[in-house]
Protein backbone atom coordinates (compact mmCIF):
# COMPACT_ATOMS: atom_id res chain seq x y z
CA UNK A 1 -20.36 16.62 21.58
CA UNK A 2 -18.51 19.38 19.67
CA UNK A 3 -18.52 22.92 21.82
CA UNK A 4 -20.85 25.00 19.66
CA UNK A 5 -19.62 28.27 18.84
CA UNK A 6 -22.40 30.83 17.73
CA UNK A 7 -21.17 31.03 14.23
CA UNK A 8 -22.22 28.72 11.69
CA UNK A 9 -19.51 25.21 11.28
CA UNK A 10 -21.15 23.63 8.84
CA UNK A 11 -22.82 24.40 5.24
CA UNK A 12 -24.98 22.72 3.01
CA UNK A 13 -25.52 23.48 -0.71
CA UNK A 14 -28.51 24.72 -2.27
CA UNK A 15 -30.42 23.58 -5.32
CA UNK A 16 -32.00 26.39 -6.53
CA UNK A 17 -35.67 24.47 -6.95
CA UNK A 18 -39.70 25.23 -6.55
CA UNK A 19 -41.25 25.18 -3.11
CA UNK A 20 -45.05 25.01 -4.08
CA UNK A 21 -46.58 21.52 -4.02
CA UNK A 22 -47.74 19.97 -6.96
CA UNK A 23 -50.87 17.72 -6.82
CA UNK A 24 -53.10 15.43 -9.79
CA UNK A 25 -56.46 17.00 -9.97
CA UNK A 26 -57.51 12.95 -10.06
CA UNK A 27 -56.33 12.45 -7.39
CA UNK A 28 -52.16 10.61 -7.65
CA UNK A 29 -50.01 12.85 -5.56
CA UNK A 30 -47.40 13.78 -7.59
CA UNK A 31 -44.34 14.34 -5.99
CA UNK A 32 -43.27 18.20 -4.66
CA UNK A 33 -39.87 19.76 -5.68
CA UNK A 34 -38.07 20.82 -2.48
CA UNK A 35 -33.91 22.34 -1.74
CA UNK A 36 -31.63 19.36 -2.63
CA UNK A 37 -29.04 19.74 0.36
CA UNK A 38 -25.58 18.03 1.12
CA UNK A 39 -23.45 18.90 4.47
CA UNK A 40 -19.70 19.05 4.68
CA UNK A 41 -17.48 17.10 6.50
CA UNK A 42 -17.14 19.66 9.44
CA UNK A 43 -19.93 18.55 12.68
CA UNK A 44 -22.52 21.05 14.80
CA UNK A 45 -23.21 19.31 16.78
CA UNK A 46 -24.00 15.20 17.44
CA UNK A 47 -26.59 15.43 15.10
CA UNK A 48 -27.07 18.45 11.91
CA UNK A 49 -30.21 20.20 12.07
CA UNK A 50 -31.39 18.40 14.89
CA UNK A 51 -35.28 19.46 16.24
CA UNK A 52 -35.79 22.14 17.05
CA UNK A 53 -33.12 23.00 15.86
CA UNK A 54 -31.80 26.44 13.36
CA UNK A 55 -29.95 27.16 10.56
CA UNK A 56 -29.19 30.39 8.05
CA UNK A 57 -30.40 30.84 4.46
CA UNK A 58 -27.64 32.07 2.34
CA UNK A 59 -27.71 32.83 -1.15
CA UNK A 60 -26.56 29.36 -1.94
CA UNK A 61 -26.62 27.26 0.95
CA UNK A 62 -27.61 26.33 4.58
CA UNK A 63 -26.06 26.63 7.61
CA UNK A 64 -26.20 24.96 11.49
CA UNK A 65 -26.68 28.52 13.13
CA UNK A 66 -27.88 28.72 16.85
CA UNK A 67 -31.62 29.76 17.59
CA UNK A 68 -31.35 32.74 18.97
CA UNK A 69 -27.78 34.15 16.74
CA UNK A 70 -29.44 36.97 14.29
CA UNK A 71 -28.70 34.68 10.88
CA UNK A 72 -31.20 32.92 12.33
CA UNK A 73 -33.71 32.16 9.78
CA UNK A 74 -36.41 28.92 9.80
CA UNK A 75 -36.30 26.24 12.45
CA UNK A 76 -36.91 22.47 12.44
CA UNK A 77 -40.13 21.04 13.70
CA UNK A 78 -39.69 17.75 12.44
CA UNK A 79 -36.31 15.43 11.85
CA UNK A 80 -36.33 11.34 9.84
CA UNK A 81 -33.15 9.27 8.63
CA UNK A 82 -33.62 8.07 4.91
CA UNK A 83 -35.54 9.61 1.89
CA UNK A 84 -38.47 11.60 2.06
CA UNK A 85 -40.07 8.94 -0.78
CA UNK A 86 -42.64 6.61 1.40
CA UNK A 87 -41.05 8.35 4.68
CA UNK A 88 -43.29 10.24 7.27
CA UNK A 89 -44.55 13.26 6.37
CA UNK A 90 -43.90 16.66 7.41
CA UNK A 91 -46.49 18.11 10.02
CA UNK A 92 -48.65 20.79 7.48
CA UNK A 93 -46.68 23.95 8.98
CA UNK A 94 -43.39 22.90 7.16
CA UNK A 95 -42.95 26.00 4.95
CA UNK A 96 -40.39 23.92 3.22
CA UNK A 97 -37.92 20.80 3.17
CA UNK A 98 -34.35 20.32 3.44
CA UNK A 99 -32.86 17.13 1.58
CA UNK A 100 -29.45 15.30 3.58
CA UNK A 101 -27.74 13.95 1.37
CA UNK A 102 -26.02 10.90 2.90
CA UNK A 103 -22.26 12.09 3.74
CA UNK A 104 -19.53 9.98 4.36
CA UNK A 105 -15.98 11.37 4.09
CA UNK A 106 -12.75 9.08 4.61
CA UNK A 107 -10.49 10.34 6.53
CA UNK A 108 -7.00 11.76 5.79
CA UNK A 109 -4.14 8.99 4.62
CA UNK A 110 -6.10 6.69 6.31
CA UNK A 111 -8.88 5.57 4.18
CA UNK A 112 -11.03 5.22 7.06
CA UNK A 113 -14.86 6.73 7.55
CA UNK A 114 -14.73 10.25 9.36
CA UNK A 115 -16.93 10.30 12.68
CA UNK A 116 -18.51 13.52 10.46
CA UNK A 117 -20.59 11.23 8.68
CA UNK A 118 -23.40 12.52 8.37
CA UNK A 119 -26.83 9.80 7.11
CA UNK A 120 -29.56 10.78 4.39
CA UNK A 121 -32.34 12.50 5.90
CA UNK A 122 -34.96 15.42 6.17
CA UNK A 123 -35.53 18.18 7.66
CA UNK A 124 -39.00 20.20 7.87
CA UNK A 125 -38.54 23.48 8.59
CA UNK A 126 -40.18 26.13 10.01
CA UNK A 127 -39.65 29.94 9.64
CA UNK A 128 -39.26 32.38 12.14
CA UNK A 129 -40.87 34.73 11.37
CA UNK A 130 -43.60 35.58 8.10
CA UNK A 131 -43.54 34.74 5.64
CA UNK A 132 -45.20 31.04 5.59
CA UNK A 133 -46.00 29.39 2.46
CA UNK A 134 -47.15 26.35 5.00
CA UNK A 135 -50.38 28.16 6.43
CA UNK A 136 -52.89 27.76 5.11
CA UNK A 137 -53.77 29.20 2.08
CA UNK A 138 -49.61 30.95 1.88
CA UNK A 139 -49.01 29.67 -1.64
CA UNK A 140 -45.90 27.02 -0.81
CA UNK A 141 -45.47 24.11 1.35
CA UNK A 142 -44.74 20.79 0.81
CA UNK A 143 -48.69 19.87 1.40
CA UNK A 144 -51.44 20.71 0.12
CA UNK A 145 -54.30 22.03 2.98
CA UNK A 146 -57.68 22.25 4.14
CA UNK A 147 -57.82 26.76 3.05
CA UNK A 148 -54.85 26.05 0.66
CA UNK A 149 -55.68 27.81 -3.39
CA UNK A 150 -54.70 26.19 -6.35
CA UNK A 151 -54.21 27.56 -10.25
CA UNK A 152 -54.31 24.02 -12.85
CA UNK A 153 -51.09 23.48 -14.35
CA UNK A 154 -51.56 21.22 -17.21
CA UNK A 155 -52.08 17.66 -17.73
CA UNK A 156 -54.09 17.82 -15.38
CA UNK A 157 -52.03 19.26 -12.49
CA UNK A 158 -53.11 21.73 -10.19
CA UNK A 159 -50.24 24.03 -7.90
CA UNK A 160 -50.28 26.35 -5.09
CA UNK A 161 -50.29 29.32 -5.48
CA UNK A 162 -51.04 32.53 -2.10
CA UNK A 163 -54.64 32.84 -1.92
CA UNK A 164 -54.30 36.67 -1.56
CA UNK A 165 -53.57 37.23 -5.28
CA UNK A 166 -50.17 37.76 -4.24
CA UNK A 167 -48.69 34.75 -6.31
CA UNK A 168 -46.82 34.75 -10.03
CA UNK A 169 -50.42 32.81 -10.91
CA UNK A 170 -53.82 33.52 -9.26
CA UNK A 171 -55.85 31.62 -7.32
CA UNK A 172 -58.63 29.40 -8.85
CA UNK A 173 -60.07 26.21 -6.58
CA UNK A 174 -59.64 26.52 -2.88
CA UNK A 175 -59.52 23.86 -0.82
CA UNK A 176 -62.39 24.29 1.58
CA UNK A 177 -62.19 21.16 3.22
CA UNK A 178 -61.00 16.81 4.14
CA UNK A 179 -62.81 14.13 3.74
CA UNK A 180 -62.47 10.47 3.74
CA UNK A 181 -63.20 9.87 0.03
CA UNK A 182 -65.18 11.96 -3.03
CA UNK A 183 -68.35 11.06 -2.40
CA UNK A 184 -68.08 12.46 0.48
CA UNK A 185 -67.39 16.39 -0.77
CA UNK A 186 -70.54 18.37 -0.64
CA UNK A 187 -71.98 19.48 -3.85
CA UNK A 188 -70.23 22.37 -4.36
CA UNK A 189 -67.21 20.79 -4.95
CA UNK A 190 -65.97 22.04 -8.91
CA UNK A 191 -62.27 20.03 -8.10
CA UNK A 192 -60.74 17.06 -6.09
CA UNK A 193 -56.70 17.20 -4.77
CA UNK A 194 -54.48 14.78 -2.41
CA UNK A 195 -54.08 15.60 1.15
CA UNK A 196 -52.56 12.34 2.03
CA UNK A 197 -53.59 12.00 5.42
CA UNK A 198 -56.77 10.17 7.52
CA UNK A 199 -58.64 12.56 5.36
CA UNK A 200 -57.28 12.30 1.94
CA UNK A 201 -59.43 13.62 -0.74
CA UNK A 202 -59.23 17.36 0.03
CA UNK A 203 -62.61 19.45 -1.74
CA UNK A 204 -62.47 22.66 -3.35
CA UNK A 205 -64.33 25.17 -5.07
CA UNK A 206 -63.98 27.54 -7.94
CA UNK A 207 -62.92 30.90 -7.39
């Protein structure tokens, strides 16, 4: 394993995309936009952004840094190989997701694959300090959970927003419970939201 230094060695490119989850009000999940990243050839540790490791956040990049560093802003709470589509879901407390593109740089003059190659994967990130958009009512995160608020986004879709009204859009519905089927939602339910997991149906009331 390479020696770890206080400074970030790996930098990743960030495409600035919204982090709020988007779902179909009729029950079909729509892919949640997330921050897309790819990793540079230089290495930091055996695995880039492994479980429990921390990242910095620049204007256009993320880097891996020690969690005690002043520049550390988020911690990896789950790390998976492969693409997020069809892969394991991030924990409900995830604030944002980093998709790590496959990077297999060639060693100069040889054409061989460098040892610093990184496989495709994704890291589920939790901010070290508030705000936590992934928390119930926080208005973001890759998953919708009980306690979250949403607003109608057109074409039968809803999008998360902060329940306290601090987001760009005012909340219109709040997810009050999660059940196995729509028929188990209370009579006060005004909207069904796909949550995934063992209780995939969210019962939402109008605010």
